[in-house]
XYZ file of C-alpha atoms in Angstrom:
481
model
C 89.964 62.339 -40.120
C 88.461 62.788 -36.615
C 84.868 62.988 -35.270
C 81.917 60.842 -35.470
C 80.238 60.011 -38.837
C 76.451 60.103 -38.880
C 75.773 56.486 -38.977
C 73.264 56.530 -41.024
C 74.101 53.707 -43.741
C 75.087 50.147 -42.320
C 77.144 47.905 -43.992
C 77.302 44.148 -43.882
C 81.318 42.956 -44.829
C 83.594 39.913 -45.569
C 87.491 40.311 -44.447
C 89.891 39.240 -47.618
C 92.640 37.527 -47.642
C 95.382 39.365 -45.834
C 93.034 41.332 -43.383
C 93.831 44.505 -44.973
C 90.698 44.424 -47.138
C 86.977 43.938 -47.194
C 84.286 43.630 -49.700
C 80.761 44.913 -48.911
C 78.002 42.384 -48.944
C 75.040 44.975 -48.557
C 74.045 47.398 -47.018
C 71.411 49.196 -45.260
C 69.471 52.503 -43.339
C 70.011 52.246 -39.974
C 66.565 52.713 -38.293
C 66.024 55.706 -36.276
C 62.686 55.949 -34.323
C 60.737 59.317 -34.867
C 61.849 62.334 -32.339
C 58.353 63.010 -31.871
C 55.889 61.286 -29.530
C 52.421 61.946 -29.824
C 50.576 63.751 -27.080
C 47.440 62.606 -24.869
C 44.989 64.155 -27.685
C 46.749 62.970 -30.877
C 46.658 59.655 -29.243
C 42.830 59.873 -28.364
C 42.457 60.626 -32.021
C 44.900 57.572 -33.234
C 42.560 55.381 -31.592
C 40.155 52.351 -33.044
C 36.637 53.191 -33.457
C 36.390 57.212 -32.995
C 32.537 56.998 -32.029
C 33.620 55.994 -28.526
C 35.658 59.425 -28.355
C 33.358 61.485 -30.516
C 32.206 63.612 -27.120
C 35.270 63.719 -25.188
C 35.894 66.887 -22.976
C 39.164 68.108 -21.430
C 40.632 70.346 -19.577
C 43.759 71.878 -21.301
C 45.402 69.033 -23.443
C 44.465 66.423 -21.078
C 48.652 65.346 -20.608
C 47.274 66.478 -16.379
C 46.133 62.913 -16.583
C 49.352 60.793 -16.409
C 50.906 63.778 -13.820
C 47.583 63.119 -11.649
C 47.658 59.115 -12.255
C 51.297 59.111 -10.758
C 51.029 61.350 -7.597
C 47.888 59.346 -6.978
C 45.433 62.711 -6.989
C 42.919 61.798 -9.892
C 39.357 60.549 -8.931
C 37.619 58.992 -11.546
C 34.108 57.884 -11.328
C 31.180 56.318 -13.831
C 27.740 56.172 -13.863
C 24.915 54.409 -16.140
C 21.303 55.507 -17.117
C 18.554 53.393 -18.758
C 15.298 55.240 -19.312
C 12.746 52.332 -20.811
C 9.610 54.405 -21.403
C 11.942 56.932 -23.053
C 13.710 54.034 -25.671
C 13.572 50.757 -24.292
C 16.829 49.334 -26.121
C 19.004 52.481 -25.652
C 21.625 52.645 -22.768
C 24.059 55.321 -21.620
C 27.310 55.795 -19.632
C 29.371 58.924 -18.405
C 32.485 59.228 -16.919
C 34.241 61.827 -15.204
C 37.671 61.980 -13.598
C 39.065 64.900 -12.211
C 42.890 66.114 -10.432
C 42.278 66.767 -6.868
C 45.112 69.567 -7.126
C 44.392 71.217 -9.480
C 40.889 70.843 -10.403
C 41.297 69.849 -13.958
C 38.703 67.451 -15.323
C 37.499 65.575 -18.306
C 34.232 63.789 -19.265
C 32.883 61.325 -22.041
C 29.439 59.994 -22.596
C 28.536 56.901 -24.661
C 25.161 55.915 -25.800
C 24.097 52.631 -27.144
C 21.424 51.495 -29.113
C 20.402 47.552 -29.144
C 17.766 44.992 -28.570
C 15.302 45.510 -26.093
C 16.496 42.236 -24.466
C 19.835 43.627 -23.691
C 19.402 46.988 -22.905
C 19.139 47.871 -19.401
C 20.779 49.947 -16.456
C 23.530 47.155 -15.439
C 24.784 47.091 -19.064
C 25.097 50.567 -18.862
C 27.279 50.999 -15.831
C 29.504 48.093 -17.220
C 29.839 50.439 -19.984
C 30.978 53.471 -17.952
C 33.849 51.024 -16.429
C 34.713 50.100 -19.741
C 35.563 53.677 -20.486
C 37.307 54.367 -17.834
C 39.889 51.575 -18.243
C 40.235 52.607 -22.072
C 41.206 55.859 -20.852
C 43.644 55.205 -17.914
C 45.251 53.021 -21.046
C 45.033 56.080 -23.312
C 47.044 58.114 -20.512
C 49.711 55.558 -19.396
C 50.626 54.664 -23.499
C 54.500 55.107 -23.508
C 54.979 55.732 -19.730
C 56.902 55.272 -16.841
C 54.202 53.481 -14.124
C 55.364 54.050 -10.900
C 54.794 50.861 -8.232
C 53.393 53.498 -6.248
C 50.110 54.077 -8.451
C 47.587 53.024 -7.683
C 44.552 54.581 -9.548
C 41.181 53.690 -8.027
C 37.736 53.589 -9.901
C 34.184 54.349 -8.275
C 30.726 53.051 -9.315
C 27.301 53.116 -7.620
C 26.562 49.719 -8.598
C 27.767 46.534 -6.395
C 27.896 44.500 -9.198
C 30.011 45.619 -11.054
C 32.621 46.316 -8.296
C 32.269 43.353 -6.226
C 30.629 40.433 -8.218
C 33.481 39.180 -9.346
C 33.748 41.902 -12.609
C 35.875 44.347 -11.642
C 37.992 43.197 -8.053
C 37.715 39.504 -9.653
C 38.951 39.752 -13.488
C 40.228 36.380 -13.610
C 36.732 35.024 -12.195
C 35.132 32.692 -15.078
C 31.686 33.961 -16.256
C 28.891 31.535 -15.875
C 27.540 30.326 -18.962
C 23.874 31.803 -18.503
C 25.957 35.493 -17.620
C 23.803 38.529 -18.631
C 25.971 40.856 -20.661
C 28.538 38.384 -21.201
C 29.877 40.329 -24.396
C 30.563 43.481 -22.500
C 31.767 42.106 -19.028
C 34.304 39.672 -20.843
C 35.445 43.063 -23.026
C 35.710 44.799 -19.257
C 38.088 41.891 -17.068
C 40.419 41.624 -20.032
C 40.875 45.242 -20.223
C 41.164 44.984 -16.309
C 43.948 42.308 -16.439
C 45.747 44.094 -19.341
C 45.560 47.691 -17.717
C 49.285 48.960 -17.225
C 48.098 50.445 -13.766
C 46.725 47.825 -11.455
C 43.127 49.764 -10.311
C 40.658 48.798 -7.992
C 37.219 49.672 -7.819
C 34.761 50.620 -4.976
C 31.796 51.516 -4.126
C 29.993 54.570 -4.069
C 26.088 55.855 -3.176
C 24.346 57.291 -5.820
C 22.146 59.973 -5.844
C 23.013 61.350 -2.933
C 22.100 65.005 -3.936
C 18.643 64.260 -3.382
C 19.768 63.819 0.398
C 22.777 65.837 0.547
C 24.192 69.427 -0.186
C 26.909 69.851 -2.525
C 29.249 70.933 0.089
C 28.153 67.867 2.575
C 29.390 65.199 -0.099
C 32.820 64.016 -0.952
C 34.662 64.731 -4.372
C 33.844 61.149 -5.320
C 29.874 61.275 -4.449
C 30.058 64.923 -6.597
C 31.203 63.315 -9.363
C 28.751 60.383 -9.533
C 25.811 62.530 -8.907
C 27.619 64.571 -11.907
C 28.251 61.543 -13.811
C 24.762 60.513 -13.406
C 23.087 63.822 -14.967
C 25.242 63.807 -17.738
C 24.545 60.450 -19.149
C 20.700 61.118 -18.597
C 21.390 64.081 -20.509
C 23.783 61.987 -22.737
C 20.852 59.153 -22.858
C 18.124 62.534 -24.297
C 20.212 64.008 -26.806
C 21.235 60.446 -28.671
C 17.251 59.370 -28.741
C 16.492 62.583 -30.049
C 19.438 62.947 -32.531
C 20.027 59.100 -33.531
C 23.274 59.573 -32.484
C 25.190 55.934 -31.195
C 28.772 54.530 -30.560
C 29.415 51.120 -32.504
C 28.885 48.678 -30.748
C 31.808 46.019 -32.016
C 34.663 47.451 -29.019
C 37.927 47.515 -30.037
C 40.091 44.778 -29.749
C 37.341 42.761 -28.704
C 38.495 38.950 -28.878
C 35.122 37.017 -29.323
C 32.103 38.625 -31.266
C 29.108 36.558 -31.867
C 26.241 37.521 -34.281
C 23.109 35.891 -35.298
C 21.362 37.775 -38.113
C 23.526 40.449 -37.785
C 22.675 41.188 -34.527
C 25.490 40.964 -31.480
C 24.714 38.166 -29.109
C 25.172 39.793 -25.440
C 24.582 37.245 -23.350
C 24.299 33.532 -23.184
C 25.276 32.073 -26.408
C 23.434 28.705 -25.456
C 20.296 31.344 -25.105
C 20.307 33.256 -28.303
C 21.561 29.856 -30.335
C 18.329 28.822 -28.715
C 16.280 31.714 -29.275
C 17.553 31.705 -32.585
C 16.200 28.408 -33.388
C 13.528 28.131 -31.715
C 12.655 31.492 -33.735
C 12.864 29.694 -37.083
C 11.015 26.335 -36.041
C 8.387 28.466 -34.615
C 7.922 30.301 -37.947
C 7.612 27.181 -39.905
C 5.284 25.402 -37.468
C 2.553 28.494 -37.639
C 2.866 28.435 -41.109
C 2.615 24.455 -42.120
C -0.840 24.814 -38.866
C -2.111 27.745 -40.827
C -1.870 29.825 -37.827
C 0.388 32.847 -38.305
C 1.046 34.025 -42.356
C 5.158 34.200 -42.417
C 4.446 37.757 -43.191
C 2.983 38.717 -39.679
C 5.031 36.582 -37.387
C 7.187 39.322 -36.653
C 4.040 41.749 -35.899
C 4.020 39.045 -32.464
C 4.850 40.620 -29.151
C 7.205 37.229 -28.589
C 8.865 39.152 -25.808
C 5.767 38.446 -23.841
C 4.551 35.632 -24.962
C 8.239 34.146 -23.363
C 8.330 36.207 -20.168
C 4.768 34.919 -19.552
C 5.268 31.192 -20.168
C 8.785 31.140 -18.281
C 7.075 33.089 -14.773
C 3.723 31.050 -14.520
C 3.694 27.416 -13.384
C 4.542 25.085 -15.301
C 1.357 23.139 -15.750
C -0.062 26.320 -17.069
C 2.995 26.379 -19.575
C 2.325 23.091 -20.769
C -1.098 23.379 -21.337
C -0.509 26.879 -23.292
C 2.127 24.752 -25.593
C -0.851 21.699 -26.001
C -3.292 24.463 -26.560
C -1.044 25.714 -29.372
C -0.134 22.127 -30.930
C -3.133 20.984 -31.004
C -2.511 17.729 -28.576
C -4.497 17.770 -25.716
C -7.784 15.982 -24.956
C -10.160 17.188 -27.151
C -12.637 14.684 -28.733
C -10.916 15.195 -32.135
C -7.639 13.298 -31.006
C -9.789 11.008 -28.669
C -11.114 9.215 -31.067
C -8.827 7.531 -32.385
C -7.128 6.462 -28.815
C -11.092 5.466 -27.724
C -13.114 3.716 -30.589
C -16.377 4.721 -28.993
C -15.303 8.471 -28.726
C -17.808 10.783 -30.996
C -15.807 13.959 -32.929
C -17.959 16.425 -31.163
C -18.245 19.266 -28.420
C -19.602 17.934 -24.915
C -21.308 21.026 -24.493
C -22.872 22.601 -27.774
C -22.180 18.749 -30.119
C -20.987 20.536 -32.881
C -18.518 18.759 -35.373
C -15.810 18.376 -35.208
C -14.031 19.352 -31.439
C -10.427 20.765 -33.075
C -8.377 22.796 -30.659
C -9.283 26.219 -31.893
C -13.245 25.589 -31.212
C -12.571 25.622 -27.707
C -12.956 29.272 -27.931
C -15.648 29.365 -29.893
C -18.050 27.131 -28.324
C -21.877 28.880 -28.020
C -22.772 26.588 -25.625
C -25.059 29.327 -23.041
C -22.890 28.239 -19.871
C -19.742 28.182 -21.551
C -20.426 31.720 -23.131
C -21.970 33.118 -19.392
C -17.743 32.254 -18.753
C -16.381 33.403 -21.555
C -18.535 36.754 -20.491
C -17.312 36.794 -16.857
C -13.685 36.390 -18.065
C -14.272 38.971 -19.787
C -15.861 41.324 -17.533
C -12.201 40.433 -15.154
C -10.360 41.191 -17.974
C -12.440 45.001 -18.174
C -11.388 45.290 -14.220
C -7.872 44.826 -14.792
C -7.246 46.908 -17.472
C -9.501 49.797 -15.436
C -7.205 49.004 -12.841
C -4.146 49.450 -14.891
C -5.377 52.941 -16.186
C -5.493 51.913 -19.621
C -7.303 54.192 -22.112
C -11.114 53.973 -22.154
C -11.216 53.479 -25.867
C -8.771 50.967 -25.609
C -10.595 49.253 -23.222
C -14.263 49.352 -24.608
C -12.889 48.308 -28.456
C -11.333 45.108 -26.886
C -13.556 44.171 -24.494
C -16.248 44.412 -27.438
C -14.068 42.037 -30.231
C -13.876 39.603 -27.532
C -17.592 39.755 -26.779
C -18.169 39.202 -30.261
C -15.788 36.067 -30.666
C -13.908 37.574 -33.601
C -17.408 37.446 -35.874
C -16.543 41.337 -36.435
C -13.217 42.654 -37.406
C -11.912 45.024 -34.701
C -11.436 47.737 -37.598
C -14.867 47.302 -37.758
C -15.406 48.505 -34.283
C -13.551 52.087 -34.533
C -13.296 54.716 -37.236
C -9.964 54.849 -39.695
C -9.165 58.298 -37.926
C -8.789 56.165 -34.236
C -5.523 56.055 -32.417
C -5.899 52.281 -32.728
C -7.435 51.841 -35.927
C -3.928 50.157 -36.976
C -3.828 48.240 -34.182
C -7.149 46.963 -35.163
C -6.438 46.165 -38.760
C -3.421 43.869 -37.362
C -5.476 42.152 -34.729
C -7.780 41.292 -37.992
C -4.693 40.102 -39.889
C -3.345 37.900 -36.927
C -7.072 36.603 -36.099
C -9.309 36.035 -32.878
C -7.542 32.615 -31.930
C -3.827 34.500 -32.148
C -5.628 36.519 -29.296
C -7.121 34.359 -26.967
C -3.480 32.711 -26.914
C -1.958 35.441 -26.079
C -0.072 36.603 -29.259
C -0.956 39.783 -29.099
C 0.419 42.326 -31.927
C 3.436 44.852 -30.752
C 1.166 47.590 -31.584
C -0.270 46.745 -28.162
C 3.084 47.898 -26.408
C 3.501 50.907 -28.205
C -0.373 51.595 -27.739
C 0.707 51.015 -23.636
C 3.689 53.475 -24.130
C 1.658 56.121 -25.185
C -0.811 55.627 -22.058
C 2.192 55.960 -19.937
C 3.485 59.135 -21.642
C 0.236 61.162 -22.006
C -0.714 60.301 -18.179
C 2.745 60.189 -16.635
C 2.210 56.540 -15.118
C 5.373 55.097 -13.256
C 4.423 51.528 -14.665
C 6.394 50.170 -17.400
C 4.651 48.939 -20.961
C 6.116 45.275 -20.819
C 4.254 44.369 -17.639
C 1.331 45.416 -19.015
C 1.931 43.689 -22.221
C 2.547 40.589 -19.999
C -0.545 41.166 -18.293
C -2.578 41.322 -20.464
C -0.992 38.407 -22.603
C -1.768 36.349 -19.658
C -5.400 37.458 -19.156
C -6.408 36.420 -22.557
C -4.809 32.858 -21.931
C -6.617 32.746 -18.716
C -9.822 33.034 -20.900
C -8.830 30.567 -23.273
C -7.790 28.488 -19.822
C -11.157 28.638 -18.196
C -12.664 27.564 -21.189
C -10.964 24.618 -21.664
C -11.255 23.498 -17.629
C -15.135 24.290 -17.626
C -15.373 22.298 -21.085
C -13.214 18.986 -18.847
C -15.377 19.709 -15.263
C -18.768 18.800 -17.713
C -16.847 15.726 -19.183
C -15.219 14.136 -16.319
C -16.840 15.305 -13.026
């Protein structure tokens, strides 16, 4: 019998006695691997978590990639965009990498939707990055790498290239890092990339400066890059259209309420916290009903008490404790202390009367800090109806309801009816309702301002506790000086 049999059985044997004989033990299909390996597309479609690969574009079938990767002629670039007044937590990426040679290229977009907090242009750029690695990996899955690659990624922002992200992958992340979750994912993918890349910088925008013709492939292809994730960045808002947010492979996810933690753990851990003592507290003081705590513009409230000084932070937390000076808590440090108000002697001096005092000097500053107030928000361009319906509540030291001051078919008659709910001392210490920001956002949108709703929000947060503020200082000059 000649020729080779097909091997497809194996057999495990014992030699008997003689060596002329054996007797089978078992046996077994030998394993053959399949013929057929997948090509660049089928692999894109074999991939975890087909939302990041939902609008990938390609040239032919894309297998250009790994040719252009190994003769060292593909440039491959990424840009982010962050639009706030258009969707505050909503991010977007593109990238776009293209074969010198021939021409060939291929785009994707990604759009991501999360808290206002993290959302912003950096995050978004780290995203672009982020696709560009998973891709390279897509292309070089089951290849030979050549020592001579040596595939190079551009970006317009310095961060990202030189902070120690995407040069520096080994670098440790501080503990406090800003889009921790996201810049972790990116170094690991860098240090596990099959191709050793290197980023580098690149000016953006610079067809506002430059014709097409004057700029290099590279600066073409981030001023491409960046009008195709604004475009990217429209479409999603518009749509509702997002990737998922949980990467693949990621190695570390953290959630609190079912909501990704981004950056500093010890932050949102504290945030998180802090979130439920503050609840209980305004409860248990009867100060916010559990039921509208979340109607708070907290975002403010925080940004406010971290940028002032810090005497002005403490007194805002004493204000809202209730321990401070006031006659009330006097007493019973100084025996000869009366429970009343220096100025008006009504009974008893608790915390929240310091607004309320009628006292004729105290109310000609209450007036004048509110006539500031007026100048500010004139100076701000904020609505006129906005303006005159505030100013008014205040003047009337929350003795008429705000709904009360406009008619049900008002822009801000629901605004109104939760500045009743929340109450006139909420105001004065700056917990002002979120309606206020959206209120800001449509200022912005119907008179094209280039001012962002969050500093007004924080403005104007601060401006009411400056009321409150002066209050409580003229109230001490008439005590102690």
């Amino acid at each position: 019998m000649t020729g080779q049999f097909p091997r497809l059985i194996r057999a495990s044997v014992q030699l008997l006695e003689g060596e002329s004989a054996v007797s089978v033990h078992s046996v077994a299909r030998s394993f053959c691997p399949p013929t057929h390996r997948l090509s660049f597309l089928e692999r894109i479609r074999a991939q975890p978590n087909q939302s990041l690969w939902r609008t990938f574009v390609t040239d032919g079938d894309g297998s250009w990639m790994y040719e252009s990767l190994l003769n060292n002629t593909l440039v491959m670039m990424s840009d982010g965009a962050y639009e706030p007044l258009l969707a505050e937590d909503v991010c977007s990426c593109a990238m776009i990498v293209m074969c010198t040679r021939t021409g060939q290229r291929a785009s994707l977009t990604w759009v991501e939707r999360i808290d206002r907090l993290s959302a912003d242009n950096y995050r978004a750029e780290i995203l672009g990055g982020i696709a560009l690695q998973l891709l390279v990996k897509v292309a070089c899955e089951g290849k030979y790498l050549s020592p001579s690659m040596s595939p190079r990624f551009g970006c317009d922002n310095k961060g990202v290239v030189h902070h120690g992200h995407g040069n520096h992958p080994w670098r440790p992340l501080p503990a406090n890092q800003g889009q921790a979750d996201v810049l972790r994912y990116y170094q690991n993918l860098v240090r596990s990339c099959p191709a050793k890349c290197k980023m580098y910088h690149v000016h953006g925008h610079l067809d506002r400066y430059l014709k097409r013709d004057e700029m290099t492939p590279a600066e073409i292809l981030n001023c491409d890059c960046d009008q195709l994730a604004g475009a990217a960045l429209h479409w999603a808002v518009e749509h509702g259209h997002y990737i998922d947010r949980f990467l693949p492979g990621e190695d570390i996810v953290v959630s609190l309420n079912g909501c990704k933690v981004t950056g500093s753990y010890e932050r949102a851990i504290t945030r998180h916290w802090g979130d439920k003592v503050g609840r209980e507290h305004y409860y248990v003081k009867d100060i916010i009903a559990p039921g509208m705590f979340d109607d708070v513009y907290w975002d403010g409230v925080e940004k406010v008490l971290t940028s002032c000084p810090e005497m002005f932070s403490v007194w805002a937390t004493k204000q809202v404790s209730g321990f401070f000076g006031n006659n009330h808590l006097m007493r019973h440090i100084n025996g000869h202390t009366v429970d009343v108000c220096p100025n008006c002697g009504c009974h008893p001096e608790r915390p929240q009367y310091i607004i309320f005092c009628r006292d004729p000097a105290r109310s000609a500053v209450f007036d004048s800090s509110i006539d500031k107030l007026v100048e500010w928000l004139a100076s701000q361009r904020t609505d006129a109806l906005l303006t005159i319906l505030l100013s008014e509540y205040l003047r009337h030291r929350g003795d008429v309801p705000m709904a009360s001051l406009c008619t049900p078919c008002s822009d801000y008659y629901e605004l109104a009816e939760v500045v009743d709910s929340l109450g006139f001392r909420n105001l004065l210490e700056g917990r002002i309702s979120k309606l206020f920001y959206d209120a800001r956002l449509a200022d912005i949108k119907r008179w094209h301002l280039n001012k962002h709703a969050g500093h007004w929000c924080n403005g104007l947060i601060l401006r009411l506790l400056q009321i409150t503020y002066r209050q409580w200082t003229y109230r001490n000059g008439t005590v102690y000086i």
